[in-house]
């Protein structure tokens, strides 16, 4: 892979906590003789895309991009969204060649950006860095292709798989480094999901505090009967708060709305929230990556419904014995019915282990 594409992919990583719901994209513009002219990555929603940032960088340094090559990690957009079409900006700037990692799965683009570039006489090379770019944007690809977010479930547990003592105490099973790493994963998500049980028992904020971020993820609460306390800590951070419920209690709805929550009624017919419908609704709300931090009941419900795509599990070097489980579902009748996982990475974070495991086949879209 060309060093400039490697550099563009590194730039794309810098937008992980910034560009949502837009994809994470990097762009490097280089001259025909291999000189770096400009570079950039996609900014916050409504801000400049990677290609525009790279063009501005070159202009700010007085460097002409006429006849240059643009290395970009996703197909330049061809539609008018929050910003103008990037393919038109590259054409107008006189770019001679575009090297792109992968086509944009957004139906409003989906090859049309490439078509516009070809029609303008620009040489195209497609494919370098495709796997890396897709992985960086797996939530965006999921939303565009499956019409649901990529669901990543985070668990902190002891080595014997317990997330809390019998009396409910859980602070802190894992160490400070693992907690900060967990906040970094929160920061890159579009939204954090929890259940009413966690809200009532732990009264968490579920915002990003332990790492720097320019954007707080939205918060999603599953609350079938609208028991969310009006003085809960989750109201302390200014961000979008979505409460999904099966209740139509007008008084409770009005009270939560007064506190700034958006209430979405999605019953499943059994007095609970329809989880599959919830994910499709979150996709409608432009949620790419959904980070789940919940208790054993909601974790089990999501796993049992085959709605979790990936797990981040922090294991502490301690044994607890009896206590709360990672997830409660089943029982299964046979081992062949078990959720099959692929270990993507195992790293030591402080004194703890972080295991990233993906549900087999869930990324085949």
Short mmCIF file of C-alpha atoms in Angstrom, two decimals:
data_model
loop_
_atom_site.label_atom_id
_atom_site.label_comp_id
_atom_site.label_asym_id
_atom_site.label_seq_id
_atom_site.Cartn_x
_atom_site.Cartn_y
_atom_site.Cartn_z
CA UNK A 1 0.00 0.00 0.00
CA UNK A 2 1.29 3.46 -0.88
CA UNK A 3 2.69 5.40 2.09
CA UNK A 4 0.31 8.28 1.38
CA UNK A 5 -2.70 5.94 1.72
CA UNK A 6 -1.26 4.65 4.99
CA UNK A 7 -1.02 8.28 6.09
CA UNK A 8 -4.61 8.94 4.98
CA UNK A 9 -5.85 5.97 7.03
CA UNK A 10 -3.98 7.29 10.07
CA UNK A 11 -5.69 10.64 9.56
CA UNK A 12 -9.08 8.89 9.38
CA UNK A 13 -8.44 7.45 12.84
CA UNK A 14 -8.17 10.99 14.19
CA UNK A 15 -11.84 11.53 13.38
CA UNK A 16 -13.06 8.51 15.40
CA UNK A 17 -14.44 10.67 18.22
CA UNK A 18 -15.34 13.64 16.02
CA UNK A 19 -17.09 12.99 12.71
CA UNK A 20 -20.14 10.88 13.65
CA UNK A 21 -22.65 10.37 12.15
CA UNK A 22 -20.45 10.99 9.10
CA UNK A 23 -17.86 8.31 8.28
CA UNK A 24 -14.27 8.54 9.49
CA UNK A 25 -12.24 9.62 6.46
CA UNK A 26 -8.72 10.83 5.83
CA UNK A 27 -7.26 12.47 2.73
CA UNK A 28 -3.72 13.22 1.55
CA UNK A 29 -2.95 15.21 -1.60
CA UNK A 30 0.44 14.71 -3.22
CA UNK A 31 2.17 16.06 -6.32
CA UNK A 32 3.17 13.90 -9.28
CA UNK A 33 6.75 13.81 -7.97
CA UNK A 34 5.65 12.61 -4.51
CA UNK A 35 5.59 15.84 -2.51
CA UNK A 36 2.98 16.23 0.22
CA UNK A 37 0.71 19.15 -0.66
CA UNK A 38 -2.13 18.93 1.87
CA UNK A 39 -3.87 16.60 4.28
CA UNK A 40 -6.93 16.45 6.51
CA UNK A 41 -9.68 14.37 8.05
CA UNK A 42 -13.44 14.73 8.33
CA UNK A 43 -14.63 17.18 10.97
CA UNK A 44 -17.81 17.28 13.05
CA UNK A 45 -21.19 16.84 11.36
CA UNK A 46 -21.80 19.89 9.22
CA UNK A 47 -18.08 20.63 9.09
CA UNK A 48 -15.67 20.03 6.24
CA UNK A 49 -15.00 16.54 4.90
CA UNK A 50 -11.50 15.11 4.58
CA UNK A 51 -11.04 16.16 0.96
CA UNK A 52 -12.00 19.76 1.70
CA UNK A 53 -9.67 19.87 4.70
CA UNK A 54 -6.79 18.61 2.55
CA UNK A 55 -7.52 21.16 -0.18
CA UNK A 56 -7.67 23.95 2.41
CA UNK A 57 -4.39 22.76 3.92
CA UNK A 58 -2.68 22.93 0.54
CA UNK A 59 -4.15 26.37 -0.16
CA UNK A 60 -3.09 27.68 3.26
CA UNK A 61 0.48 26.70 2.44
CA UNK A 62 0.37 28.24 -1.03
CA UNK A 63 0.69 24.89 -2.81
CA UNK A 64 -1.05 24.24 -6.11
CA UNK A 65 -2.86 20.91 -6.41
CA UNK A 66 -3.25 21.10 -10.20
CA UNK A 67 -2.40 17.68 -11.62
CA UNK A 68 -1.98 16.16 -8.15
CA UNK A 69 -3.19 12.85 -6.72
CA UNK A 70 -5.69 12.64 -3.87
CA UNK A 71 -5.45 9.61 -1.59
CA UNK A 72 -8.78 9.28 0.21
CA UNK A 73 -10.04 6.45 2.42
CA UNK A 74 -13.66 6.51 1.17
CA UNK A 75 -15.31 7.38 -2.12
CA UNK A 76 -15.70 11.19 -2.38
CA UNK A 77 -19.34 12.08 -1.83
CA UNK A 78 -21.46 13.18 -4.76
CA UNK A 79 -24.53 14.60 -3.05
CA UNK A 80 -25.54 17.77 -1.27
CA UNK A 81 -25.91 16.92 2.40
CA UNK A 82 -24.79 19.08 5.30
CA UNK A 83 -21.93 20.06 2.98
CA UNK A 84 -21.39 20.13 -0.78
CA UNK A 85 -20.16 17.25 -2.98
CA UNK A 86 -16.47 16.48 -2.42
CA UNK A 87 -16.05 14.98 -5.88
CA UNK A 88 -16.96 18.37 -7.40
CA UNK A 89 -14.40 20.12 -5.18
CA UNK A 90 -11.66 17.74 -6.36
CA UNK A 91 -12.66 18.25 -9.99
CA UNK A 92 -12.70 22.03 -9.66
CA UNK A 93 -9.29 21.99 -7.94
CA UNK A 94 -7.70 20.24 -10.92
CA UNK A 95 -6.91 16.92 -9.25
CA UNK A 96 -5.65 14.47 -11.90
CA UNK A 97 -5.93 11.18 -10.02
CA UNK A 98 -7.89 9.83 -7.06
CA UNK A 99 -6.82 6.74 -5.12
CA UNK A 100 -9.75 5.62 -2.95
CA UNK A 101 -9.92 2.75 -0.49
CA UNK A 102 -13.55 1.73 -0.86
CA UNK A 103 -16.92 2.76 -2.28
CA UNK A 104 -19.32 4.69 -0.05
CA UNK A 105 -22.23 2.40 1.00
CA UNK A 106 -24.57 5.39 1.32
CA UNK A 107 -27.24 4.90 -1.40
CA UNK A 108 -26.98 8.63 -2.14
CA UNK A 109 -23.36 8.04 -3.22
CA UNK A 110 -22.70 4.32 -3.93
CA UNK A 111 -20.45 4.75 -6.95
CA UNK A 112 -21.85 8.05 -8.18
CA UNK A 113 -18.84 9.91 -6.81
CA UNK A 114 -16.53 7.65 -8.80
CA UNK A 115 -18.72 8.13 -11.90
CA UNK A 116 -18.49 11.91 -11.63
CA UNK A 117 -14.70 11.77 -11.27
CA UNK A 118 -14.36 9.48 -14.31
CA UNK A 119 -16.66 11.71 -16.35
CA UNK A 120 -14.36 14.63 -15.55
CA UNK A 121 -11.36 12.71 -16.89
CA UNK A 122 -9.82 11.94 -13.50
CA UNK A 123 -7.88 8.68 -13.23
CA UNK A 124 -9.23 6.35 -10.54
CA UNK A 125 -7.61 3.61 -8.47
CA UNK A 126 -9.90 1.82 -6.03
CA UNK A 127 -9.02 -0.69 -3.33
CA UNK A 128 -5.84 0.18 -1.38
CA UNK A 129 -6.63 0.09 2.34
CA UNK A 130 -10.20 -1.13 1.81
CA UNK A 131 -10.23 -3.55 4.75
CA UNK A 132 -8.82 -0.96 7.16
CA UNK A 133 -11.21 1.76 6.00
CA UNK A 134 -14.23 -0.53 6.29
CA UNK A 135 -13.19 -1.57 9.79
CA UNK A 136 -12.81 2.07 10.84
CA UNK A 137 -16.34 2.66 9.55
CA UNK A 138 -18.04 -0.61 10.38
CA UNK A 139 -20.85 1.24 12.16
CA UNK A 140 -21.46 3.50 9.17
CA UNK A 141 -21.47 0.48 6.82
CA UNK A 142 -23.84 -1.32 9.18
CA UNK A 143 -26.28 1.59 9.25
CA UNK A 144 -26.24 2.02 5.48
CA UNK A 145 -26.46 -1.65 4.53
CA UNK A 146 -28.33 -3.31 7.44
CA UNK A 147 -30.31 -0.23 8.54
CA UNK A 148 -29.15 -0.80 12.13
CA UNK A 149 -26.15 0.30 14.17
CA UNK A 150 -23.12 -1.83 14.92
CA UNK A 151 -23.79 -3.01 18.47
CA UNK A 152 -20.76 -3.26 20.74
CA UNK A 153 -21.42 -4.59 24.26
CA UNK A 154 -18.94 -3.65 27.00
CA UNK A 155 -18.52 -5.75 30.13
CA UNK A 156 -16.16 -5.38 33.10
CA UNK A 157 -15.86 -8.59 35.08
CA UNK A 158 -13.73 -10.73 37.34
CA UNK A 159 -11.80 -13.64 35.87
CA UNK A 160 -14.67 -15.94 36.85
CA UNK A 161 -17.12 -13.81 34.90
CA UNK A 162 -18.86 -11.87 37.65
CA UNK A 163 -19.81 -8.22 37.15
CA UNK A 164 -20.90 -7.49 40.74
CA UNK A 165 -21.15 -9.04 44.17
CA UNK A 166 -24.36 -10.65 45.39
CA UNK A 167 -25.14 -7.39 47.21
CA UNK A 168 -24.74 -5.47 43.93
CA UNK A 169 -21.39 -3.82 44.66
CA UNK A 170 -19.36 -3.45 41.46
CA UNK A 171 -17.09 -0.41 41.93
CA UNK A 172 -14.46 -1.11 41.02
CA UNK A 173 -13.83 -4.60 39.64
CA UNK A 174 -11.37 -3.40 37.01
CA UNK A 175 -8.62 -0.83 37.42
CA UNK A 176 -8.28 2.81 36.47
CA UNK A 177 -6.56 2.11 33.12
CA UNK A 178 -9.37 -0.20 32.02
CA UNK A 179 -11.99 2.36 33.05
CA UNK A 180 -10.25 5.07 31.01
CA UNK A 181 -10.02 2.70 28.05
CA UNK A 182 -13.73 2.02 28.38
CA UNK A 183 -14.40 5.76 28.20
CA UNK A 184 -12.32 5.91 25.01
CA UNK A 185 -14.64 3.32 23.47
CA UNK A 186 -17.64 5.31 24.68
CA UNK A 187 -16.20 8.40 23.01
CA UNK A 188 -16.03 6.79 19.58
CA UNK A 189 -19.66 5.59 19.75
CA UNK A 190 -22.60 7.59 18.45
CA UNK A 191 -24.69 6.55 21.44
CA UNK A 192 -24.48 4.68 24.73
CA UNK A 193 -27.30 2.30 25.62
CA UNK A 194 -28.28 1.17 29.12
CA UNK A 195 -31.31 -0.26 30.87
CA UNK A 196 -33.52 1.07 33.61
CA UNK A 197 -32.08 -1.47 36.05
CA UNK A 198 -28.64 0.09 35.73
CA UNK A 199 -30.10 3.59 36.03
CA UNK A 200 -31.96 2.71 39.24
CA UNK A 201 -29.17 0.70 40.86
CA UNK A 202 -26.01 2.62 39.84
CA UNK A 203 -27.36 6.07 38.91
CA UNK A 204 -24.60 6.47 36.29
CA UNK A 205 -23.85 9.46 34.07
CA UNK A 206 -22.57 7.30 31.20
CA UNK A 207 -20.80 10.23 29.59
CA UNK A 208 -17.14 10.53 28.57
CA UNK A 209 -15.03 11.98 31.39
CA UNK A 210 -11.79 10.02 31.62
CA UNK A 211 -10.50 10.85 28.12
CA UNK A 212 -10.60 14.04 26.07
CA UNK A 213 -13.42 14.31 23.55
CA UNK A 214 -15.03 17.09 21.52
CA UNK A 215 -18.36 15.26 21.34
CA UNK A 216 -20.47 13.43 23.91
CA UNK A 217 -22.34 10.39 22.59
CA UNK A 218 -26.11 10.40 22.82
CA UNK A 219 -27.63 8.38 25.66
CA UNK A 220 -30.29 5.72 25.09
CA UNK A 221 -32.26 4.25 28.01
CA UNK A 222 -34.51 1.21 27.82
CA UNK A 223 -37.30 1.87 30.31
CA UNK A 224 -40.40 -0.22 29.59
CA UNK A 225 -42.56 1.32 32.33
CA UNK A 226 -40.96 4.80 32.56
CA UNK A 227 -39.33 4.50 35.98
CA UNK A 228 -36.41 6.82 35.16
CA UNK A 229 -36.00 9.22 38.14
CA UNK A 230 -36.29 12.87 37.23
CA UNK A 231 -33.19 13.63 39.33
CA UNK A 232 -31.02 10.89 37.75
CA UNK A 233 -27.40 11.80 37.00
CA UNK A 234 -27.91 11.00 33.35
CA UNK A 235 -29.63 14.39 33.01
CA UNK A 236 -26.51 16.24 34.18
CA UNK A 237 -24.68 16.16 30.83
CA UNK A 238 -26.11 18.17 27.95
CA UNK A 239 -26.67 15.67 25.14
CA UNK A 240 -29.52 13.98 23.34
CA UNK A 241 -31.33 11.55 25.64
CA UNK A 242 -33.63 8.97 24.07
CA UNK A 243 -35.89 6.91 26.32
CA UNK A 244 -37.48 3.87 24.67
CA UNK A 245 -40.53 2.51 26.43
CA UNK A 246 -43.59 0.32 26.13
CA UNK A 247 -45.63 2.71 28.28
CA UNK A 248 -47.99 5.38 27.09
CA UNK A 249 -48.41 6.99 30.52
CA UNK A 250 -48.94 10.61 29.51
CA UNK A 251 -47.97 12.04 32.88
CA UNK A 252 -44.64 10.19 33.00
CA UNK A 253 -43.95 11.01 29.37
CA UNK A 254 -44.58 14.72 29.96
CA UNK A 255 -42.38 14.78 33.07
CA UNK A 256 -39.42 13.19 31.28
CA UNK A 257 -39.90 15.42 28.26
CA UNK A 258 -39.77 18.42 30.59
CA UNK A 259 -36.32 17.21 31.67
CA UNK A 260 -35.23 17.14 28.01
CA UNK A 261 -35.72 13.46 27.17
CA UNK A 262 -37.19 12.27 23.90
CA UNK A 263 -39.68 9.47 24.49
CA UNK A 264 -40.15 6.74 21.87
CA UNK A 265 -42.88 4.15 22.43
CA UNK A 266 -41.96 0.82 20.82
CA UNK A 267 -43.83 -2.03 22.57
CA UNK A 268 -43.20 -5.65 21.62
CA UNK A 269 -46.61 -6.92 22.65
CA UNK A 270 -45.33 -8.37 25.93
CA UNK A 271 -44.96 -5.15 27.89
CA UNK A 272 -41.32 -4.66 26.89
CA UNK A 273 -39.48 -2.62 24.27
CA UNK A 274 -39.09 -4.21 20.83
CA UNK A 275 -35.29 -4.46 20.63
CA UNK A 276 -35.03 -5.05 16.89
CA UNK A 277 -37.33 -2.10 16.20
CA UNK A 278 -35.25 0.00 18.59
CA UNK A 279 -32.09 -0.64 16.54
CA UNK A 280 -33.82 0.28 13.30
CA UNK A 281 -35.11 3.46 14.90
CA UNK A 282 -31.61 4.34 16.11
CA UNK A 283 -30.37 3.91 12.54
CA UNK A 284 -33.04 6.38 11.50
CA UNK A 285 -31.55 8.74 14.11
CA UNK A 286 -28.13 8.35 12.38
CA UNK A 287 -26.57 6.16 15.06
CA UNK A 288 -23.66 4.22 13.55
CA UNK A 289 -22.00 2.63 16.59
CA UNK A 290 -24.07 1.72 19.65
CA UNK A 291 -22.06 1.13 22.83
CA UNK A 292 -23.96 -0.95 25.38
CA UNK A 293 -23.24 -0.73 29.12
CA UNK A 294 -26.00 -2.57 30.92
CA UNK A 295 -26.76 -5.34 33.39
CA UNK A 296 -27.19 -9.06 32.98
CA UNK A 297 -30.88 -8.83 32.00
CA UNK A 298 -30.55 -6.42 29.08
CA UNK A 299 -27.24 -7.96 28.02
CA UNK A 300 -28.92 -11.36 27.95
CA UNK A 301 -31.94 -10.05 26.03
CA UNK A 302 -29.72 -8.53 23.34
CA UNK A 303 -27.57 -11.66 23.05
CA UNK A 304 -30.59 -13.92 23.02
CA UNK A 305 -32.10 -11.90 20.17
CA UNK A 306 -28.79 -12.11 18.25
CA UNK A 307 -28.51 -8.32 18.21
CA UNK A 308 -24.96 -7.94 19.59
CA UNK A 309 -22.20 -7.72 16.99
CA UNK A 310 -19.11 -7.36 19.15
CA UNK A 311 -18.00 -7.61 22.77
CA UNK A 312 -15.44 -5.59 24.71
CA UNK A 313 -14.74 -7.56 27.86
CA UNK A 314 -12.38 -6.33 30.56
CA UNK A 315 -11.29 -9.14 32.86
CA UNK A 316 -9.78 -8.31 36.24
CA UNK A 317 -7.24 -10.67 37.86
CA UNK A 318 -9.52 -11.55 40.74
CA UNK A 319 -12.12 -14.18 41.64
CA UNK A 320 -15.47 -13.23 43.13
CA UNK A 321 -17.47 -16.45 43.33
CA UNK A 322 -21.20 -15.86 43.57
CA UNK A 323 -22.43 -12.64 41.99
CA UNK A 324 -24.04 -11.03 38.96
CA UNK A 325 -23.38 -12.69 35.60
CA UNK A 326 -22.12 -11.05 32.40
CA UNK A 327 -25.45 -11.88 30.77
CA UNK A 328 -28.52 -13.93 31.61
CA UNK A 329 -30.13 -15.82 28.75
CA UNK A 330 -31.01 -19.37 27.84
CA UNK A 331 -30.81 -22.10 28.97
CA UNK A 332 -29.59 -23.63 25.73
CA UNK A 333 -30.49 -27.21 24.87
CA UNK A 334 -27.24 -27.96 23.05
CA UNK A 335 -23.77 -26.46 22.63
CA UNK A 336 -24.32 -25.92 18.92
CA UNK A 337 -26.78 -23.17 19.83
CA UNK A 338 -24.08 -21.15 21.61
CA UNK A 339 -23.21 -17.70 20.28
CA UNK A 340 -20.02 -18.25 18.30
CA UNK A 341 -17.30 -15.61 18.59
CA UNK A 342 -14.00 -14.74 16.97
CA UNK A 343 -11.30 -13.17 19.12
CA UNK A 344 -10.14 -10.01 17.34
CA UNK A 345 -7.62 -8.88 19.95
CA UNK A 346 -6.47 -9.59 23.49
CA UNK A 347 -4.47 -6.84 25.22
CA UNK A 348 -3.35 -6.04 28.72
CA UNK A 349 -4.75 -2.71 29.90
CA UNK A 350 -3.11 -1.83 33.18
CA UNK A 351 -3.53 -4.90 35.38
CA UNK A 352 -6.58 -6.14 33.44
CA UNK A 353 -7.15 -7.92 30.14
CA UNK A 354 -9.23 -6.44 27.34
CA UNK A 355 -10.76 -8.98 24.99
CA UNK A 356 -12.36 -7.81 21.75
CA UNK A 357 -14.56 -10.60 20.38
CA UNK A 358 -16.84 -10.45 17.36
CA UNK A 359 -19.92 -12.57 16.69
CA UNK A 360 -19.08 -14.88 13.80
CA UNK A 361 -20.59 -13.73 10.52
CA UNK A 362 -22.01 -10.45 11.80
CA UNK A 363 -19.57 -8.39 9.72
CA UNK A 364 -20.51 -10.18 6.48
CA UNK A 365 -22.59 -7.41 4.96
#
